[in-house]
PDB file of C-alpha atoms in Angstrom:
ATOM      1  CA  UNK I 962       0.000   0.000   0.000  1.00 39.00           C
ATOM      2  CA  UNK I 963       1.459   3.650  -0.669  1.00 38.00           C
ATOM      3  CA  UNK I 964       2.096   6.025   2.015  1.00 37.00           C
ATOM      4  CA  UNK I 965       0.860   9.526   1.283  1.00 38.00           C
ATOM      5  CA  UNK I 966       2.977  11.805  -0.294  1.00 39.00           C
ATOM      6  CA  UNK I 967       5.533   8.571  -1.161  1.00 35.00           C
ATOM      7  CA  UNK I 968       5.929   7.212  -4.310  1.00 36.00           C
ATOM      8  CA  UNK I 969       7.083   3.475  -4.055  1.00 34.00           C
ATOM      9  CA  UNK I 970       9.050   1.969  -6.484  1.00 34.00           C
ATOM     10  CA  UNK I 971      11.132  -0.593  -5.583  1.00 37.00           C
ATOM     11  CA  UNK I 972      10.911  -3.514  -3.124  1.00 36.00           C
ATOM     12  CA  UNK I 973      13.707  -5.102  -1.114  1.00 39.00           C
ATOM     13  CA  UNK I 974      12.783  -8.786   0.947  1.00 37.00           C
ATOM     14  CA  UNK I 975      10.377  -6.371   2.730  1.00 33.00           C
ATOM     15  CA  UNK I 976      11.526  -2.758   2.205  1.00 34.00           C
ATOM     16  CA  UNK I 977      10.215  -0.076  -0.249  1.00 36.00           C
ATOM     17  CA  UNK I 978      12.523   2.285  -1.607  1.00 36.00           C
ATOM     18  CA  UNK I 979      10.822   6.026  -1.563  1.00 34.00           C
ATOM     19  CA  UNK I 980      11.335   8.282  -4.151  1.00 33.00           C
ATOM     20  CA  UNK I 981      11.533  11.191  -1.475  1.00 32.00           C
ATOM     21  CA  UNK I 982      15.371  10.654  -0.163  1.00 40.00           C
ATOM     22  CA  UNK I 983      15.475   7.500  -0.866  1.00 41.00           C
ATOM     23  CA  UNK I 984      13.989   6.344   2.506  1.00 42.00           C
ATOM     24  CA  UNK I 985      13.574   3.334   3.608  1.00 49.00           C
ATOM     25  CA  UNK I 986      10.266   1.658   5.629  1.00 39.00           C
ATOM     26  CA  UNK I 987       9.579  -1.827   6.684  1.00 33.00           C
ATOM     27  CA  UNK I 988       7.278  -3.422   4.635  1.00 40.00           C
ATOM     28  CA  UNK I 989       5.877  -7.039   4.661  1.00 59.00           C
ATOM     29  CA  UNK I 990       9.536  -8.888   5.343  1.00 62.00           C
ATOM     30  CA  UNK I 991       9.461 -11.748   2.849  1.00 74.00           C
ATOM     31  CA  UNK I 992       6.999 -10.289   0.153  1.00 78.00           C
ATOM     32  CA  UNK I 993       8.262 -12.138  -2.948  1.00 76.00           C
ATOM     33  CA  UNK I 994       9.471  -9.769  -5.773  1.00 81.00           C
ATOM     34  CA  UNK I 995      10.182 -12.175  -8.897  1.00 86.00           C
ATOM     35  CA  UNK I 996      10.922  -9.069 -10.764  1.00 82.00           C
ATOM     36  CA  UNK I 997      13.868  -8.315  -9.861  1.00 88.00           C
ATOM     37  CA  UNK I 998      15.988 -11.124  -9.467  1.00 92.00           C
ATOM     38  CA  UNK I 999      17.329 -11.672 -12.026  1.00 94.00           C
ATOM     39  CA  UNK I1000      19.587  -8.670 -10.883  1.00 95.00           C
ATOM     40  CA  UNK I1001      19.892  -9.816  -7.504  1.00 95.00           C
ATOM     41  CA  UNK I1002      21.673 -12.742  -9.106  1.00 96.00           C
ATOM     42  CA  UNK I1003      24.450 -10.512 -11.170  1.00 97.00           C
ATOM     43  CA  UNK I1004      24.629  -8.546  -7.990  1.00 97.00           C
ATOM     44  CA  UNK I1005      25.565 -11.262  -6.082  1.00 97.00           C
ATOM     45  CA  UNK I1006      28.032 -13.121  -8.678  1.00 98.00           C
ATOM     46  CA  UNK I1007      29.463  -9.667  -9.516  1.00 98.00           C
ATOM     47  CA  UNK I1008      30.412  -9.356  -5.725  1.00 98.00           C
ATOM     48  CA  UNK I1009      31.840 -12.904  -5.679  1.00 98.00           C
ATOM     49  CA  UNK I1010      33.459 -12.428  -8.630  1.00 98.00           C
ATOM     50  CA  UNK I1011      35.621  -9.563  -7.074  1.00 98.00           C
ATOM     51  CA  UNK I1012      36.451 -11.673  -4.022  1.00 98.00           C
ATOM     52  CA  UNK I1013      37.728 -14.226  -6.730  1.00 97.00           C
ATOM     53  CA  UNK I1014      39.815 -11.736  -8.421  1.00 98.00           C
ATOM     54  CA  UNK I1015      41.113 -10.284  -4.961  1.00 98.00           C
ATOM     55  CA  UNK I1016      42.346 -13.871  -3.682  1.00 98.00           C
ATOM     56  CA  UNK I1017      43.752 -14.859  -7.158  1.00 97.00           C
ATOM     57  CA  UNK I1018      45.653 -11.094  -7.405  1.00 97.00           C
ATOM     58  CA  UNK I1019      44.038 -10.958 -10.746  1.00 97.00           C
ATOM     59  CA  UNK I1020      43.748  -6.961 -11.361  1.00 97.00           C
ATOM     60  CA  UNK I1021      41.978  -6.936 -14.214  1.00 97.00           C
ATOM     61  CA  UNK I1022      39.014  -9.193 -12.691  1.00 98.00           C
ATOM     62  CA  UNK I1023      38.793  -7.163  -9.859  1.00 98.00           C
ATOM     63  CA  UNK I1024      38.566  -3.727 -12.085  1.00 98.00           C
ATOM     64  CA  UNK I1025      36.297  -5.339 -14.221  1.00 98.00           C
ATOM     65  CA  UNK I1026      33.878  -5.643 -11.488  1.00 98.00           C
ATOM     66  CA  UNK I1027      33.288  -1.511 -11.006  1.00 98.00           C
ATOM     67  CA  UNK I1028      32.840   1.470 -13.447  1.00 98.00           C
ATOM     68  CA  UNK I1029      35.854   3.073 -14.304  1.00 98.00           C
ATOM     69  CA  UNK I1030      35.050   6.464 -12.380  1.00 98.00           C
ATOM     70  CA  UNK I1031      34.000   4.590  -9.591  1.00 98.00           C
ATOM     71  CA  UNK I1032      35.508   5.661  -5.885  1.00 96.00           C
ATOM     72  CA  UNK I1033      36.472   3.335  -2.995  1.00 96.00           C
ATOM     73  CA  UNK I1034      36.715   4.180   0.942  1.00 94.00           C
ATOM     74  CA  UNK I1035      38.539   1.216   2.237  1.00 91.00           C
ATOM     75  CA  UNK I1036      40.565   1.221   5.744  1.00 83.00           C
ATOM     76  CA  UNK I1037      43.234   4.441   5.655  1.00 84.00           C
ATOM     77  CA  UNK I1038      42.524   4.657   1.809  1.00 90.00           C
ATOM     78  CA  UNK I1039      40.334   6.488  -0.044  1.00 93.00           C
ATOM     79  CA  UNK I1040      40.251   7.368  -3.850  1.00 96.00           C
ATOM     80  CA  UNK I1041      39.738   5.989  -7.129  1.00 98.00           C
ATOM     81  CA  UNK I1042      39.409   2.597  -8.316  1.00 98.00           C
ATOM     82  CA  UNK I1043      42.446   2.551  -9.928  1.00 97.00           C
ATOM     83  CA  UNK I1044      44.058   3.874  -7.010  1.00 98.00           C
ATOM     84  CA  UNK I1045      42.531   1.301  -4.642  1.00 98.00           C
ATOM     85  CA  UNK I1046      44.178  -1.543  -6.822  1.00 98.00           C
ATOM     86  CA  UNK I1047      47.512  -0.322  -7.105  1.00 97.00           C
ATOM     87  CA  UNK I1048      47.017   0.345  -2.588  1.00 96.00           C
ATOM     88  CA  UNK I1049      45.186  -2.738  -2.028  1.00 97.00           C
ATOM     89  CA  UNK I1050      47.780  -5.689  -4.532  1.00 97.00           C
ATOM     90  CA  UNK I1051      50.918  -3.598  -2.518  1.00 96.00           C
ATOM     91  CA  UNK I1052      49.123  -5.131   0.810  1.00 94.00           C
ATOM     92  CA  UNK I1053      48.325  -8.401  -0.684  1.00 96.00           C
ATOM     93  CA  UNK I1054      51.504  -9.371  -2.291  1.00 95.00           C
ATOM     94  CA  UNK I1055      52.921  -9.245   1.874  1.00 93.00           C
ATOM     95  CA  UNK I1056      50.737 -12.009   2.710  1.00 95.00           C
ATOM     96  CA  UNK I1057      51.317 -16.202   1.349  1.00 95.00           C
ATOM     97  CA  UNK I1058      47.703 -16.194   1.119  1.00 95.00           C
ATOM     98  CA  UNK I1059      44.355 -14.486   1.253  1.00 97.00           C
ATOM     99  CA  UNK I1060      40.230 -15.652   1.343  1.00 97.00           C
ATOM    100  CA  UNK I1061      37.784 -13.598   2.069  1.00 98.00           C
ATOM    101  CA  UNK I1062      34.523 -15.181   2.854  1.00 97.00           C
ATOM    102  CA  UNK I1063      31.026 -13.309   1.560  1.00 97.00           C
ATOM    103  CA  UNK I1064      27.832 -14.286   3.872  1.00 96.00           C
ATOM    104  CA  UNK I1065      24.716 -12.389   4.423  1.00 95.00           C
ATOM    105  CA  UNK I1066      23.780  -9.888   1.465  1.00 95.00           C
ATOM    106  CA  UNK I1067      21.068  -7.319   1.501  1.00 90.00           C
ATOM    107  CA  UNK I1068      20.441  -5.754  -2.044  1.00 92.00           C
ATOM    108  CA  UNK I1069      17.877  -2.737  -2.320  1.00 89.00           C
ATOM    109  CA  UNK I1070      17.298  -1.878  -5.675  1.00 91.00           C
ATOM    110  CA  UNK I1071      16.069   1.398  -7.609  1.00 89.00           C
ATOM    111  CA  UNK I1072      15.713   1.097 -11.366  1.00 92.00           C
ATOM    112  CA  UNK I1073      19.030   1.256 -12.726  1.00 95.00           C
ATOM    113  CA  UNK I1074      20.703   1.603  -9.184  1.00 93.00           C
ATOM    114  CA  UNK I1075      21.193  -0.145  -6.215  1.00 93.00           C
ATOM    115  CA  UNK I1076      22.795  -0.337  -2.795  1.00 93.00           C
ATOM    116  CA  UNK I1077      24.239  -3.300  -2.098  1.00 94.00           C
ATOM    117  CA  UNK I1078      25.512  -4.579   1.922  1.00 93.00           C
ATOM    118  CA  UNK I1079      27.534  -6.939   2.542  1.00 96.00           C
ATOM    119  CA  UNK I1080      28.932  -8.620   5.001  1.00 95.00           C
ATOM    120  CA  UNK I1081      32.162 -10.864   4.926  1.00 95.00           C
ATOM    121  CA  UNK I1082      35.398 -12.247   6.743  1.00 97.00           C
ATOM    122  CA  UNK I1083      39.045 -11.808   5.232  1.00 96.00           C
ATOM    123  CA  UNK I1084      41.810 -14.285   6.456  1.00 95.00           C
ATOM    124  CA  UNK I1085      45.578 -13.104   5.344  1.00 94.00           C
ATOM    125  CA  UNK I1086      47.820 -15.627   6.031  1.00 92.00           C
ATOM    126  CA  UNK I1087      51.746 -15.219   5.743  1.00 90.00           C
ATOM    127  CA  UNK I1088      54.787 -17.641   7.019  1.00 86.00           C
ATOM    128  CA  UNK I1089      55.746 -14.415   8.610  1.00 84.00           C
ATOM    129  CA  UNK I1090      54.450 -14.664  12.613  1.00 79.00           C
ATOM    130  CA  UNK I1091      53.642 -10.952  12.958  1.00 82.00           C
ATOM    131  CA  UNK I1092      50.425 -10.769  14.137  1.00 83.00           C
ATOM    132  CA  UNK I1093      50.120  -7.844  11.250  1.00 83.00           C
ATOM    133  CA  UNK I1094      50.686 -10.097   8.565  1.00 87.00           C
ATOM    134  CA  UNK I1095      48.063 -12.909   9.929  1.00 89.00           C
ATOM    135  CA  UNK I1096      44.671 -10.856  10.789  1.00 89.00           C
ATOM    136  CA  UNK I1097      41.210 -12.165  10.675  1.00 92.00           C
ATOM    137  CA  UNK I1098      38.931  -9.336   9.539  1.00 92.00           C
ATOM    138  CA  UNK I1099      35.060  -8.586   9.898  1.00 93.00           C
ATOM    139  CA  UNK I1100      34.212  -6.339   7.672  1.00 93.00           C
ATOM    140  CA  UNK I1101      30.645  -4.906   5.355  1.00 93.00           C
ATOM    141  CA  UNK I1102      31.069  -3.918   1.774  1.00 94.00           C
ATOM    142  CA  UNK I1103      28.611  -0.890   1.192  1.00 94.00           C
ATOM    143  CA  UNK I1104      28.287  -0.525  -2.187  1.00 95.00           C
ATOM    144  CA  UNK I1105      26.225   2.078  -4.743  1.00 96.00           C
ATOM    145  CA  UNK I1106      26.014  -0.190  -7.537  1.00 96.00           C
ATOM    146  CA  UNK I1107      24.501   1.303 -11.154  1.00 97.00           C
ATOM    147  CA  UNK I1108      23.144  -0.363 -14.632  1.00 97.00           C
ATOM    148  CA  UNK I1109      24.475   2.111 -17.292  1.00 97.00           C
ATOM    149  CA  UNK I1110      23.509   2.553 -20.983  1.00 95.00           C
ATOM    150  CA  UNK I1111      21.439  -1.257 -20.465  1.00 92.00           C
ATOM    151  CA  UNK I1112      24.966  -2.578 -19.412  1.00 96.00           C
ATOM    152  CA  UNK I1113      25.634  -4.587 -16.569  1.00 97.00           C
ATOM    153  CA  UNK I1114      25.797  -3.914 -12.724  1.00 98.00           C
ATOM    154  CA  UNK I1115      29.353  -2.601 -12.068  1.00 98.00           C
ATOM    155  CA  UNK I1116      29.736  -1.138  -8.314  1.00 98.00           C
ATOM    156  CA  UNK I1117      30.441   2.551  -8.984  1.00 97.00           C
ATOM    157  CA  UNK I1118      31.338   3.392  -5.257  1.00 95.00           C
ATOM    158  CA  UNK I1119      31.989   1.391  -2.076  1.00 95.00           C
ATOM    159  CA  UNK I1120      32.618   2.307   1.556  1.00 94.00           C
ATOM    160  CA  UNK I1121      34.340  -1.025   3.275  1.00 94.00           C
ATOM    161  CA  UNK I1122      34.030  -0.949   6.503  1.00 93.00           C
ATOM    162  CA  UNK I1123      35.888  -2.591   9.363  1.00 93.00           C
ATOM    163  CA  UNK I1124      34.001  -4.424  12.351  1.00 93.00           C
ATOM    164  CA  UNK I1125      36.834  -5.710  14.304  1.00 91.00           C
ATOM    165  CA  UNK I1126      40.049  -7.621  13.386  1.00 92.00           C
ATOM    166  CA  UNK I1127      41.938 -10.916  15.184  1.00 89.00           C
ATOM    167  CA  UNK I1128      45.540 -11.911  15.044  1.00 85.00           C
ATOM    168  CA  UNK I1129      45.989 -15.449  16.203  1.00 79.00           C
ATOM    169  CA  UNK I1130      47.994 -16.583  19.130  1.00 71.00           C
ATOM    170  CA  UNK I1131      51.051 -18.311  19.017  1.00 62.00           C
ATOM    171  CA  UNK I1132      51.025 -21.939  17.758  1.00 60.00           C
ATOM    172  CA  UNK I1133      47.750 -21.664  16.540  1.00 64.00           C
ATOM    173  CA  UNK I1134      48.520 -22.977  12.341  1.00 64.00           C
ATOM    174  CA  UNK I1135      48.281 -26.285  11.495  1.00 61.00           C
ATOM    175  CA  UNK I1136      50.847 -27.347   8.331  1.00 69.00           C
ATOM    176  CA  UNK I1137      48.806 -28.410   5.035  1.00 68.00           C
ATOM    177  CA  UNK I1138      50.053 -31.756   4.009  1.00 75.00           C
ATOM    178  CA  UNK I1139      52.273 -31.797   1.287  1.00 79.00           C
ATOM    179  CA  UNK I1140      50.368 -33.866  -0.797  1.00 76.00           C
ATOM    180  CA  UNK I1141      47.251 -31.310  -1.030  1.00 75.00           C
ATOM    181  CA  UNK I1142      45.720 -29.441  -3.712  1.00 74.00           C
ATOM    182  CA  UNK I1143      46.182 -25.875  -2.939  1.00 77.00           C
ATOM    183  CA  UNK I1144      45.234 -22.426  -3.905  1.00 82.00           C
ATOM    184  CA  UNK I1145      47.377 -20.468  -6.308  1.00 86.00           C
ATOM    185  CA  UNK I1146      47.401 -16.269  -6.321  1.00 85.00           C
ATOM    186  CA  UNK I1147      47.519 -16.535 -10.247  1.00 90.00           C
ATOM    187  CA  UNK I1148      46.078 -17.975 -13.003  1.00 89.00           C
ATOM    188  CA  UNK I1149      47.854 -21.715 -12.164  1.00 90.00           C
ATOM    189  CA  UNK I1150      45.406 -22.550  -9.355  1.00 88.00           C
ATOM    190  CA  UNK I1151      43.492 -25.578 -10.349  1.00 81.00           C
ATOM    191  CA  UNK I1152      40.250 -23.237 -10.777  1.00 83.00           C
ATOM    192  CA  UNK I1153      41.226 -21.992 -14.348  1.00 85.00           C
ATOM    193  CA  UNK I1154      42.280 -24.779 -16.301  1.00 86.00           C
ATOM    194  CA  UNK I1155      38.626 -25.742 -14.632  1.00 83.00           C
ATOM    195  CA  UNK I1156      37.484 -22.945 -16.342  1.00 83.00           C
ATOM    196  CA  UNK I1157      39.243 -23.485 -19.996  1.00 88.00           C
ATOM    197  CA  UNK I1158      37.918 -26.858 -20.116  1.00 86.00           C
ATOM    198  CA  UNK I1159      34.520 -25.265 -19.547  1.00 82.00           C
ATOM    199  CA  UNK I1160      34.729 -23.453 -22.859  1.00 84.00           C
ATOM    200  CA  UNK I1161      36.207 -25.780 -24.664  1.00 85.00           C
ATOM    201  CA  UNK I1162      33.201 -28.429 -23.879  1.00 77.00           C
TER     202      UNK I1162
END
């Protein structure tokens, strides 16, 4: 039902986006909205898809996944996208490893916009015992996330936000045999020849 003097016109898992600010009310939690999810879909594998290119250090997947005057506000940085890559793969080449983790994800969408949040866990791992260079991280991607031209959704600016960080205690890593598969920070982990064979099926 409209409110008077708001327009509705769009509806998030039981919240209607008003015209008038963009304000948000409760509305019906659970209301079905088949319309739109097809986009909730690319939303979600778009936001995956950056975590993928993050843990792999593949730049150009993780550009690929925002507008190219998009802005980030990430920890002590803030600036453009291109900026954010060049800070952000300085910090990851320190650690042996990285995986951050994606779990509950609230999308509120607006015709060709949307805000997007997030929220996730980052493990850095690194044969280097500083706690520094082995911190859990809770963190929320905020993201304003736009359609352009018909295109796809590309996140055109995020605020990452920090909800409180670990290091572990002494003693606390376990070896991985040596006979394991394991990840790869390039395009030799086992996921991409995965991948090739898909297209060549």
């Amino acid at each position: 039902m409209d409110r008077p003097g708001h327009q509705e016109v769009a509806q998030d898992d039981g919240r209607h986006v008003a015209s008038a600010g963009m304000s948000l009310a409760p509305m019906d939690p659970g209301t079905p909205d088949p319309a739109s999810l097809a986009d909730r879909q690319a939303i979600s594998d778009l936001l995956l898809t950056y975590c993928r290119g993050i843990d792999r250090l593949d730049r150009e997947l993780v550009a690929s996944c925002f507008h190219n005057d998009a802005t980030d506000t990430h920890g002590s940085f803030q600036g453009t996208i291109d900026e954010f890559i060049d800070w952000a793969f300085g910090l990851l080449t320190k650690y042996d490893a990285t995986m951050h983790m994606v779990a509950n994800h609230l999308a509120t969408i607006h015709g060709d916009a949307a805000v997007a949040e997030t929220y996730g866990i980052a493990y850095h791992r690194s044969s280097d015992g500083a706690p520094r260079r082995n911190l859990t991280i809770g963190f929320r991607y905020l993201d304003r996330l736009e359609r352009r031209k018909n295109g796809p959704w590309r996140i055109a600016r995020r605020i990452a936000t920090t909800e409180w960080v670990n290091a572990p205690g002494a003693g606390s890593e376990w070896p991985i045999p040596p006979d394991s598969a394991v990840g790869k920070r390039d395009h030799t982990d086992p996921l991409y020849p995965l991948l090739e064979e898909l297209i060549h099926d």
